[in-house]
Amino acid sequence: MVKTNLPLDADRLWADVMALAEITDPQRPYTRRSFTALFLEGREWLVQRFNEAGLTTRIDTAGNLIGRMEGRNPALGVIAIGSHSDTVPSGGRFDGIAGVATGLEIVRALRDSGVQPEHTIEVIDFLAEEPSEYGLSCVGSRGMTGSLDDKMLALTEPGGETLRDALRRVGGDPDRLELAKRDDIRAFLELHIEQGIVLESQSLDVGIVSSIVGIRRIEVIFQGEADHAGTTPMALRHDALVAAAATVSSVRRAAEQLAAGGADYFVATVGILSVDPSASNIVPGRCRLVIDARTTQPALTQRFVEIIDRESTAHAMAARVTRATFATLSDGPPVACDPALRTALREGAHDLGLSEIDLPSGAGHDAAFMSRICPSAMIFVPCRAGKSHAPEEWADREAIAAGAAAIYQAVKALDQSLGRNG
Ligand code: HGY
Ligand code: MN
Ligand code: MN
């Protein structure tokens, strides 16, 4: 699908996405982890683009970068568009970045059209949407919605820095988080690559997101005894990795059972497993794993946790080790996207002759937190083979431009309708 006469500049939008992709760890493209110097370099680049677009910029106390275009009638509040500029390790060029660049292109297109919207428009780059080294995701959108608490701020990364100090280091102010909480945003819209295969496989232009999956992350630590791999008889070992490996199998089995049992969506993953001391000739003394469980039905999360709690305890006993930790790191409920905003996005797509489908999101997004303070909705654009969170992640220039144009149309419509309805 190549749509011409879109109400925005597809090349300018694409150039921003490609330019941000250059700001990456050269050893592991594409990596721009939150709170790192590379992340701050990417922020600097965004601030320059925001300023060139005539936006006033600030970092709120939750560490979010916000570009602002004043509306003709500021009393009406804000229509916000955004996503995140941080990446997973060895991730892609589009996850998050396409959404931030879309917001920037929409305000430039509004400016070029010579029409000043009634509402103020904000472009937001949320801090640390991806699970950070501190063990928490969506740091900035939690902060903007009053969901970032002291326990979370006390989390530390492996080097010992607290999230509180890291937040201060990137321009936030953890002692004044209440200033980040917003009550003036009337609508939040986010463009994101689908990170799935539905749109591409059905040759559809965009997906109007119906709901965003709930995500629970659980940390499990097994404490055994480091011992000599050559001289310690099998019957006398306290091998923490044996219990951890059995628990990984339990996670897979339980998730498959729950998914097969009629859940409309249930997945679970162990993406982090660290072994200590991690040497070929030492019986593992300590193992840490993090479980990521996702569903649209919270009752299934409860059942899953009960199964893994029970089975991990049994695996510890069988391996003669202690299960030292079984703790929830984060727990976000599933979220329904706002019906009126979904209609505006769908009509925006139709205005441009784009084909669309309603689609649930198996990925987490800042929009899930933003829905706590304002109507929020998302539009997906196709990505090649559904691949994401990997360097092969790819979305076509035209696909991103089409999704951005649908948001542009929706923003213009909402600027009128929200104003009238107040
Ligand atoms: O993990 C997720 O679903 C998102 O990419 N942060
Ligand atoms: Mn992601
Ligand atoms: Mn993302």
Tab-separated table of C-alpha atoms and ligand atoms in Angstrom:
chain	number	residue	atom	x	y	z
A	1	MET	CA	0.000	0.000	0.000
A	2	VAL	CA	1.644	3.280	-0.917
A	3	LYS	CA	-0.636	6.141	-0.040
A	4	THR	CA	0.211	9.456	-1.628
A	5	ASN	CA	-1.069	12.891	-0.656
A	6	LEU	CA	-0.814	12.117	3.056
A	7	PRO	CA	-1.241	15.238	5.229
A	8	LEU	CA	2.324	14.933	6.537
A	9	ASP	CA	5.871	14.467	5.271
A	10	ALA	CA	6.706	10.738	5.137
A	11	ASP	CA	10.370	11.370	4.292
A	12	ARG	CA	10.869	13.778	7.196
A	13	LEU	CA	9.270	11.277	9.581
A	14	TRP	CA	11.387	8.421	8.212
A	15	ALA	CA	14.575	10.507	8.460
A	16	ASP	CA	13.940	11.024	12.187
A	17	VAL	CA	13.449	7.309	12.809
A	18	MET	CA	16.641	6.464	10.916
A	19	ALA	CA	18.631	9.229	12.622
A	20	LEU	CA	17.678	7.991	16.092
A	21	ALA	CA	18.683	4.473	15.032
A	22	GLU	CA	22.239	5.790	14.556
A	23	ILE	CA	22.427	6.597	18.280
A	24	THR	CA	23.054	3.048	19.436
A	25	ASP	CA	25.670	0.858	21.101
A	26	PRO	CA	27.736	0.037	17.993
A	27	GLN	CA	28.544	-3.413	19.377
A	28	ARG	CA	24.886	-4.395	19.812
A	29	PRO	CA	22.664	-2.561	17.349
A	30	TYR	CA	20.101	-1.415	18.193
A	31	THR	CA	20.641	-0.667	21.846
A	32	ARG	CA	19.871	2.602	23.643
A	33	ARG	CA	19.097	1.546	27.183
A	34	SER	CA	17.250	3.940	29.464
A	35	PHE	CA	19.356	6.012	31.877
A	36	THR	CA	22.558	5.504	29.845
A	37	ALA	CA	24.714	8.144	28.166
A	38	LEU	CA	23.414	6.900	24.794
A	39	PHE	CA	19.849	7.403	25.969
A	40	LEU	CA	20.681	10.963	27.018
A	41	GLU	CA	22.344	11.543	23.641
A	42	GLY	CA	19.118	10.440	21.971
A	43	ARG	CA	17.182	12.777	24.251
A	44	GLU	CA	19.460	15.667	23.299
A	45	TRP	CA	18.791	14.904	19.632
A	46	LEU	CA	15.026	14.890	20.273
A	47	VAL	CA	15.160	18.205	22.155
A	48	GLN	CA	16.834	19.831	19.143
A	49	ARG	CA	14.175	18.459	16.779
A	50	PHE	CA	11.408	19.555	19.175
A	51	ASN	CA	12.863	23.053	19.354
A	52	GLU	CA	13.225	23.249	15.557
A	53	ALA	CA	9.555	22.291	15.322
A	54	GLY	CA	8.688	25.273	17.506
A	55	LEU	CA	7.854	23.223	20.600
A	56	THR	CA	8.750	24.343	24.095
A	57	THR	CA	10.451	21.443	25.841
A	58	ARG	CA	10.822	20.286	29.440
A	59	ILE	CA	11.671	17.180	31.451
A	60	ASP	CA	8.952	16.564	34.016
A	61	THR	CA	9.801	15.322	37.517
A	62	ALA	CA	9.139	11.709	36.365
A	63	GLY	CA	11.849	12.070	33.713
A	64	ASN	CA	9.546	12.345	30.675
A	65	LEU	CA	10.596	14.608	27.793
A	66	ILE	CA	7.616	16.773	26.810
A	67	GLY	CA	7.375	19.041	23.743
A	68	ARG	CA	4.439	21.505	23.838
A	69	MET	CA	2.591	23.441	21.126
A	70	GLU	CA	0.179	25.926	22.723
A	71	GLY	CA	-3.421	25.720	21.516
A	72	ARG	CA	-5.716	28.650	20.649
A	73	ASN	CA	-7.811	27.777	23.664
A	74	PRO	CA	-5.434	26.416	26.365
A	75	ALA	CA	-8.342	26.039	28.807
A	76	LEU	CA	-9.484	23.032	26.750
A	77	GLY	CA	-6.484	21.009	27.907
A	78	VAL	CA	-3.977	18.839	26.055
A	79	ILE	CA	-4.081	16.210	23.317
A	80	ALA	CA	-0.894	14.155	23.785
A	81	ILE	CA	0.894	11.888	21.332
A	82	GLY	CA	3.930	9.848	22.287
A	83	SER	CA	5.780	6.669	23.059
A	84	HIS	CA	9.346	5.842	24.168
A	85	SER	CA	12.869	6.313	22.806
A	86	ASP	CA	14.625	3.688	24.946
A	87	THR	CA	15.199	0.176	23.582
A	88	VAL	CA	15.630	-3.363	24.855
A	89	PRO	CA	19.195	-4.734	24.608
A	90	SER	CA	19.960	-5.582	20.955
A	91	GLY	CA	16.501	-4.383	19.983
A	92	GLY	CA	15.041	-2.693	16.957
A	93	ARG	CA	14.865	0.747	15.349
A	94	PHE	CA	11.086	1.176	15.485
A	95	ASP	CA	9.723	-0.083	18.850
A	96	GLY	CA	8.791	3.161	20.614
A	97	ILE	CA	10.850	5.445	18.389
A	98	ALA	CA	8.283	5.366	15.564
A	99	GLY	CA	5.682	6.641	18.050
A	100	VAL	CA	7.769	9.544	19.323
A	101	ALA	CA	8.761	10.549	15.771
A	102	THR	CA	5.081	10.355	14.781
A	103	GLY	CA	4.159	12.896	17.452
A	104	LEU	CA	6.908	15.209	16.259
A	105	GLU	CA	5.836	14.904	12.614
A	106	ILE	CA	2.190	15.569	13.495
A	107	VAL	CA	2.991	18.860	15.203
A	108	ARG	CA	5.188	19.875	12.274
A	109	ALA	CA	2.367	19.002	9.846
A	110	LEU	CA	-0.100	21.012	11.938
A	111	ARG	CA	2.305	23.948	11.910
A	112	ASP	CA	2.853	23.595	8.128
A	113	SER	CA	-0.923	23.531	7.605
A	114	GLY	CA	-1.090	26.978	9.210
A	115	VAL	CA	-3.903	25.797	11.467
A	116	GLN	CA	-3.365	26.290	15.210
A	117	PRO	CA	-5.417	23.629	17.037
A	118	GLU	CA	-7.864	24.645	19.765
A	119	HIS	CA	-6.195	22.203	22.180
A	120	THR	CA	-2.591	22.350	23.217
A	121	ILE	CA	-0.672	19.466	21.612
A	122	GLU	CA	2.102	17.671	23.509
A	123	VAL	CA	4.627	15.183	22.205
A	124	ILE	CA	5.900	12.875	24.972
A	125	ASP	CA	8.958	10.643	25.107
A	126	PHE	CA	8.225	8.517	28.191
A	127	LEU	CA	11.184	7.539	30.351
A	128	ALA	CA	12.178	3.842	30.448
A	129	GLU	CA	9.189	2.095	28.886
A	130	GLU	CA	11.266	-1.074	28.462
A	131	PRO	CA	12.105	-3.089	31.608
A	132	SER	CA	15.106	-1.130	32.894
A	133	GLU	CA	18.244	-2.414	34.650
A	134	TYR	CA	16.414	-1.437	37.883
A	135	GLY	CA	13.817	-4.135	37.138
A	136	LEU	CA	10.961	-1.727	36.370
A	137	SER	CA	9.322	-0.755	33.067
A	138	CYS	CA	7.186	2.279	32.139
A	139	VAL	CA	8.952	4.428	34.738
A	140	GLY	CA	7.919	7.753	33.173
A	141	SER	CA	4.302	6.851	32.435
A	142	ARG	CA	3.952	5.419	35.951
A	143	GLY	CA	5.249	8.764	37.219
A	144	MET	CA	2.849	10.790	35.055
A	145	THR	CA	-0.079	8.741	36.363
A	146	GLY	CA	0.803	8.689	40.062
A	147	SER	CA	1.869	5.019	39.969
A	148	LEU	CA	5.605	5.355	40.824
A	149	ASP	CA	6.065	4.713	44.548
A	150	ASP	CA	8.964	4.750	47.032
A	151	LYS	CA	9.370	0.965	46.918
A	152	MET	CA	9.922	1.201	43.157
A	153	LEU	CA	12.298	4.161	43.571
A	154	ALA	CA	14.359	2.046	45.984
A	155	LEU	CA	14.988	-0.632	43.302
A	156	THR	CA	18.649	-0.845	42.315
A	157	GLU	CA	20.557	-1.870	39.206
A	158	PRO	CA	23.429	-4.415	39.517
A	159	GLY	CA	25.945	-1.636	40.273
A	160	GLY	CA	23.857	-0.496	43.263
A	161	GLU	CA	22.436	2.812	41.979
A	162	THR	CA	18.818	3.329	43.046
A	163	LEU	CA	16.092	4.210	40.571
A	164	ARG	CA	15.588	7.356	42.656
A	165	ASP	CA	19.164	8.510	41.965
A	166	ALA	CA	18.946	7.470	38.317
A	167	LEU	CA	15.754	9.472	37.884
A	168	ARG	CA	17.487	12.543	39.284
A	169	ARG	CA	20.474	11.890	37.004
A	170	VAL	CA	18.294	12.120	33.868
A	171	GLY	CA	16.599	15.343	34.904
A	172	GLY	CA	13.669	14.089	36.995
A	173	ASP	CA	12.962	15.007	40.612
A	174	PRO	CA	11.872	11.973	42.668
A	175	ASP	CA	11.121	14.213	45.661
A	176	ARG	CA	8.464	16.099	43.680
A	177	LEU	CA	6.791	13.376	41.650
A	178	GLU	CA	3.394	14.831	42.441
A	179	LEU	CA	4.221	17.609	39.921
A	180	ALA	CA	4.410	15.030	37.115
A	181	LYS	CA	0.855	13.785	37.694
A	182	ARG	CA	-1.428	15.257	35.035
A	183	ASP	CA	-5.156	16.082	35.048
A	184	ASP	CA	-5.173	18.299	31.943
A	185	ILE	CA	-4.711	15.671	29.225
A	186	ARG	CA	-7.967	15.059	27.331
A	187	ALA	CA	-6.678	12.308	25.012
A	188	PHE	CA	-3.513	10.257	24.570
A	189	LEU	CA	-2.677	8.574	21.244
A	190	GLU	CA	0.257	6.275	20.505
A	191	LEU	CA	1.532	4.803	17.249
A	192	HIS	CA	3.477	1.576	17.615
A	193	ILE	CA	4.671	-1.233	15.386
A	194	GLU	CA	2.417	-4.246	15.898
A	195	GLN	CA	5.216	-6.528	17.100
A	196	GLY	CA	3.028	-9.333	15.739
A	197	ILE	CA	2.101	-10.844	12.381
A	198	VAL	CA	-1.625	-10.095	11.941
A	199	LEU	CA	-1.432	-6.892	9.865
A	200	GLU	CA	1.289	-8.106	7.521
A	201	SER	CA	-0.279	-11.568	7.058
A	202	GLN	CA	-3.639	-10.011	6.160
A	203	SER	CA	-2.101	-7.123	4.143
A	204	LEU	CA	-3.819	-4.581	6.374
A	205	ASP	CA	-2.626	-1.003	6.701
A	206	VAL	CA	-3.295	-0.353	10.404
A	207	GLY	CA	-4.600	-1.994	13.583
A	208	ILE	CA	-6.896	-0.137	15.974
A	209	VAL	CA	-5.863	-1.522	19.347
A	210	SER	CA	-8.768	-2.840	21.416
A	211	SER	CA	-6.917	-3.762	24.618
A	212	ILE	CA	-3.431	-3.940	26.109
A	213	VAL	CA	-2.385	-7.088	27.911
A	214	GLY	CA	-1.754	-7.131	31.652
A	215	ILE	CA	1.835	-7.993	32.637
A	216	ARG	CA	3.125	-9.434	35.902
A	217	ARG	CA	6.884	-9.855	36.454
A	218	ILE	CA	8.084	-12.194	39.241
A	219	GLU	CA	11.611	-12.572	40.601
A	220	VAL	CA	12.697	-15.998	41.905
A	221	ILE	CA	16.075	-16.573	43.616
A	222	PHE	CA	17.389	-20.008	44.585
A	223	GLN	CA	20.187	-20.161	47.160
A	224	GLY	CA	22.287	-23.353	47.183
A	225	GLU	CA	25.982	-23.883	47.860
A	226	ALA	CA	28.842	-23.253	45.482
A	227	ASP	CA	31.033	-26.372	45.470
A	228	HIS	CA	33.862	-27.970	43.509
A	229	ALA	CA	32.415	-29.507	40.313
A	230	GLY	CA	34.936	-32.313	40.386
A	231	THR	CA	35.060	-33.420	43.980
A	232	THR	CA	31.482	-32.933	45.206
A	233	PRO	CA	29.488	-36.183	44.940
A	234	MET	CA	26.112	-35.773	43.204
A	235	ALA	CA	24.220	-36.778	46.357
A	236	LEU	CA	25.877	-34.009	48.389
A	237	ARG	CA	25.253	-31.107	46.020
A	238	HIS	CA	23.066	-28.047	46.577
A	239	ASP	CA	22.859	-26.949	42.963
A	240	ALA	CA	20.734	-23.789	42.573
A	241	LEU	CA	20.623	-24.102	38.780
A	242	VAL	CA	18.910	-27.507	38.960
A	243	ALA	CA	15.979	-25.899	40.810
A	244	ALA	CA	15.960	-22.907	38.438
A	245	ALA	CA	16.000	-25.048	35.312
A	246	ALA	CA	13.087	-27.137	36.612
A	247	THR	CA	11.200	-23.913	37.345
A	248	VAL	CA	11.722	-22.669	33.767
A	249	SER	CA	10.087	-25.914	32.568
A	250	SER	CA	7.227	-25.378	35.035
A	251	VAL	CA	6.651	-21.871	33.635
A	252	ARG	CA	6.416	-23.203	30.099
A	253	ARG	CA	4.110	-26.095	31.061
A	254	ALA	CA	1.768	-23.952	33.172
A	255	ALA	CA	1.524	-21.260	30.471
A	256	GLU	CA	0.744	-23.845	27.776
A	257	GLN	CA	-1.961	-25.386	29.965
A	258	LEU	CA	-3.566	-22.021	30.744
A	259	ALA	CA	-3.377	-20.890	27.107
A	260	ALA	CA	-4.915	-24.180	25.940
A	261	GLY	CA	-7.576	-23.972	28.647
A	262	GLY	CA	-9.590	-21.381	26.732
A	263	ALA	CA	-7.759	-18.235	27.795
A	264	ASP	CA	-8.065	-15.687	25.031
A	265	TYR	CA	-4.477	-14.770	25.742
A	266	PHE	CA	-1.869	-16.254	28.061
A	267	VAL	CA	1.914	-16.294	27.620
A	268	ALA	CA	4.822	-16.560	30.070
A	269	THR	CA	8.547	-16.194	29.512
A	270	VAL	CA	11.765	-16.513	31.510
A	271	GLY	CA	13.989	-13.992	29.755
A	272	ILE	CA	16.459	-13.423	32.586
A	273	LEU	CA	18.386	-16.259	34.268
A	274	SER	CA	21.653	-15.484	36.051
A	275	VAL	CA	23.941	-18.108	37.588
A	276	ASP	CA	26.435	-17.294	40.337
A	277	PRO	CA	29.444	-17.754	40.390
A	278	SER	CA	28.915	-18.979	36.773
A	279	ALA	CA	32.064	-21.003	36.152
A	280	SER	CA	32.286	-24.354	34.372
A	281	ASN	CA	33.937	-26.051	37.369
A	282	ILE	CA	31.744	-24.670	40.187
A	283	VAL	CA	28.388	-26.106	41.254
A	284	PRO	CA	26.008	-23.079	40.938
A	285	GLY	CA	25.495	-21.551	44.369
A	286	ARG	CA	22.833	-18.992	43.441
A	287	CYS	CA	20.369	-18.530	40.596
A	288	ARG	CA	18.071	-15.597	39.826
A	289	LEU	CA	15.309	-15.721	37.238
A	290	VAL	CA	12.593	-13.261	36.220
A	291	ILE	CA	9.236	-14.513	34.905
A	292	ASP	CA	7.136	-12.315	32.574
A	293	ALA	CA	3.489	-13.486	32.524
A	294	ARG	CA	0.833	-11.818	30.343
A	295	THR	CA	-2.899	-12.251	29.977
A	296	THR	CA	-6.113	-10.338	29.421
A	297	GLN	CA	-7.695	-12.239	32.345
A	298	PRO	CA	-6.182	-11.402	35.798
A	299	ALA	CA	-7.744	-14.539	37.372
A	300	LEU	CA	-5.431	-16.628	35.189
A	301	THR	CA	-2.397	-14.741	36.501
A	302	GLN	CA	-3.427	-15.757	40.015
A	303	ARG	CA	-3.711	-19.418	38.991
A	304	PHE	CA	-0.352	-19.262	37.210
A	305	VAL	CA	1.386	-17.737	40.253
A	306	GLU	CA	-0.099	-20.398	42.546
A	307	ILE	CA	1.211	-23.169	40.261
A	308	ILE	CA	4.718	-21.672	39.998
A	309	ASP	CA	4.841	-20.868	43.724
A	310	ARG	CA	4.027	-24.507	44.541
A	311	GLU	CA	6.278	-26.082	41.906
A	312	SER	CA	9.296	-23.838	42.504
A	313	THR	CA	9.118	-24.706	46.212
A	314	ALA	CA	9.107	-28.400	45.321
A	315	HIS	CA	12.029	-27.954	42.895
A	316	ALA	CA	14.038	-26.209	45.630
A	317	MET	CA	13.417	-29.052	48.043
A	318	ALA	CA	14.326	-31.678	45.456
A	319	ALA	CA	17.609	-29.880	44.730
A	320	ARG	CA	18.322	-29.387	48.464
A	321	VAL	CA	18.443	-25.613	48.044
A	322	THR	CA	16.450	-22.700	49.495
A	323	ARG	CA	14.009	-20.649	47.474
A	324	ALA	CA	15.215	-17.346	48.902
A	325	THR	CA	12.951	-15.019	46.922
A	326	PHE	CA	9.573	-15.302	45.204
A	327	ALA	CA	8.544	-11.674	44.689
A	328	THR	CA	6.382	-9.615	42.345
A	329	LEU	CA	8.561	-7.013	40.625
A	330	SER	CA	5.685	-5.325	38.802
A	331	ASP	CA	2.032	-5.992	38.077
A	332	GLY	CA	0.032	-4.044	35.504
A	333	PRO	CA	-3.619	-5.021	34.840
A	334	PRO	CA	-5.018	-5.431	31.305
A	335	VAL	CA	-6.479	-2.215	29.871
A	336	ALA	CA	-9.268	-1.504	27.370
A	337	CYS	CA	-8.522	1.339	24.937
A	338	ASP	CA	-10.987	4.222	24.839
A	339	PRO	CA	-13.921	3.571	22.454
A	340	ALA	CA	-14.305	7.205	21.315
A	341	LEU	CA	-10.607	7.512	20.513
A	342	ARG	CA	-10.669	4.156	18.723
A	343	THR	CA	-13.517	5.498	16.586
A	344	ALA	CA	-11.526	8.660	15.828
A	345	LEU	CA	-8.533	6.551	14.755
A	346	ARG	CA	-10.730	4.245	12.672
A	347	GLU	CA	-12.396	7.211	10.945
A	348	GLY	CA	-8.983	8.823	10.438
A	349	ALA	CA	-7.850	5.631	8.698
A	350	HIS	CA	-10.988	5.568	6.560
A	351	ASP	CA	-10.484	9.258	5.596
A	352	LEU	CA	-7.213	8.153	4.016
A	353	GLY	CA	-8.530	4.979	2.419
A	354	LEU	CA	-6.537	2.766	4.801
A	355	SER	CA	-7.650	-0.777	5.591
A	356	GLU	CA	-7.902	-1.467	9.328
A	357	ILE	CA	-8.790	-4.124	11.878
A	358	ASP	CA	-9.352	-4.150	15.644
A	359	LEU	CA	-6.424	-5.855	17.339
A	360	PRO	CA	-5.466	-6.675	20.981
A	361	SER	CA	-1.905	-5.896	22.087
A	362	GLY	CA	0.234	-8.690	23.592
A	363	ALA	CA	2.914	-6.091	24.222
A	364	GLY	CA	2.838	-3.630	27.081
A	365	HIS	CA	2.786	0.108	26.328
A	366	ASP	CA	2.826	3.482	28.058
A	367	ALA	CA	-0.763	3.906	26.843
A	368	ALA	CA	-1.771	1.270	29.422
A	369	PHE	CA	-0.666	3.611	32.222
A	370	MET	CA	-1.938	6.762	30.501
A	371	SER	CA	-5.423	5.203	30.450
A	372	ARG	CA	-5.413	5.740	34.248
A	373	ILE	CA	-5.562	9.529	33.788
A	374	CYS	CA	-7.183	10.095	30.376
A	375	PRO	CA	-8.852	8.371	27.414
A	376	SER	CA	-6.046	6.529	25.584
A	377	ALA	CA	-5.796	4.567	22.358
A	378	MET	CA	-3.193	3.116	20.015
A	379	ILE	CA	-2.733	2.469	16.337
A	380	PHE	CA	-0.493	-0.356	15.105
A	381	VAL	CA	1.414	-0.429	11.855
A	382	PRO	CA	2.715	-3.646	10.273
A	383	CYS	CA	6.257	-4.856	10.958
A	384	ARG	CA	8.064	-7.417	8.819
A	385	ALA	CA	7.314	-11.025	9.878
A	386	GLY	CA	5.966	-9.603	13.144
A	387	LYS	CA	9.527	-9.516	14.422
A	388	SER	CA	10.444	-7.131	17.250
A	389	HIS	CA	12.871	-6.842	20.160
A	390	ALA	CA	15.560	-7.911	17.709
A	391	PRO	CA	17.831	-6.050	15.236
A	392	GLU	CA	15.827	-7.531	12.312
A	393	GLU	CA	12.811	-5.437	13.396
A	394	TRP	CA	11.577	-3.529	10.331
A	395	ALA	CA	8.645	-1.325	9.326
A	396	ASP	CA	8.192	0.320	5.919
A	397	ARG	CA	8.427	4.075	5.560
A	398	GLU	CA	4.971	4.165	3.958
A	399	ALA	CA	3.415	2.070	6.745
A	400	ILE	CA	4.645	4.385	9.487
A	401	ALA	CA	3.549	7.463	7.530
A	402	ALA	CA	0.074	6.002	6.983
A	403	GLY	CA	-0.374	5.237	10.688
A	404	ALA	CA	0.893	8.688	11.616
A	405	ALA	CA	-1.489	10.287	9.126
A	406	ALA	CA	-4.427	8.410	10.652
A	407	ILE	CA	-3.466	9.859	14.050
A	408	TYR	CA	-3.143	13.305	12.430
A	409	GLN	CA	-6.695	13.025	11.104
A	410	ALA	CA	-7.914	11.804	14.507
A	411	VAL	CA	-6.200	14.694	16.316
A	412	LYS	CA	-7.896	17.233	14.042
A	413	ALA	CA	-11.283	15.600	14.615
A	414	LEU	CA	-10.784	15.293	18.395
A	415	ASP	CA	-9.622	18.898	18.559
A	416	GLN	CA	-13.130	19.853	17.457
A	417	SER	CA	-15.210	17.172	19.178
A	418	LEU	CA	-13.453	17.260	22.566
A	419	GLY	CA	-13.676	21.045	22.552
A	420	ARG	CA	-17.420	21.010	21.997
A	421	ASN	CA	-18.069	18.308	24.590
A	422	GLY	CA	-15.680	19.877	27.109
B	1	HGY	O1	7.615	-5.831	26.884
B	1	HGY	C1	6.800	-5.227	26.204
B	1	HGY	O2	5.740	-5.717	25.926
B	1	HGY	C2	7.119	-3.852	25.689
B	1	HGY	O3	7.865	-3.994	24.519
B	1	HGY	N1	7.827	-3.089	26.655
B	2	MN	MN	9.415	-3.067	23.495
B	3	MN	MN	7.383	-0.334	22.840
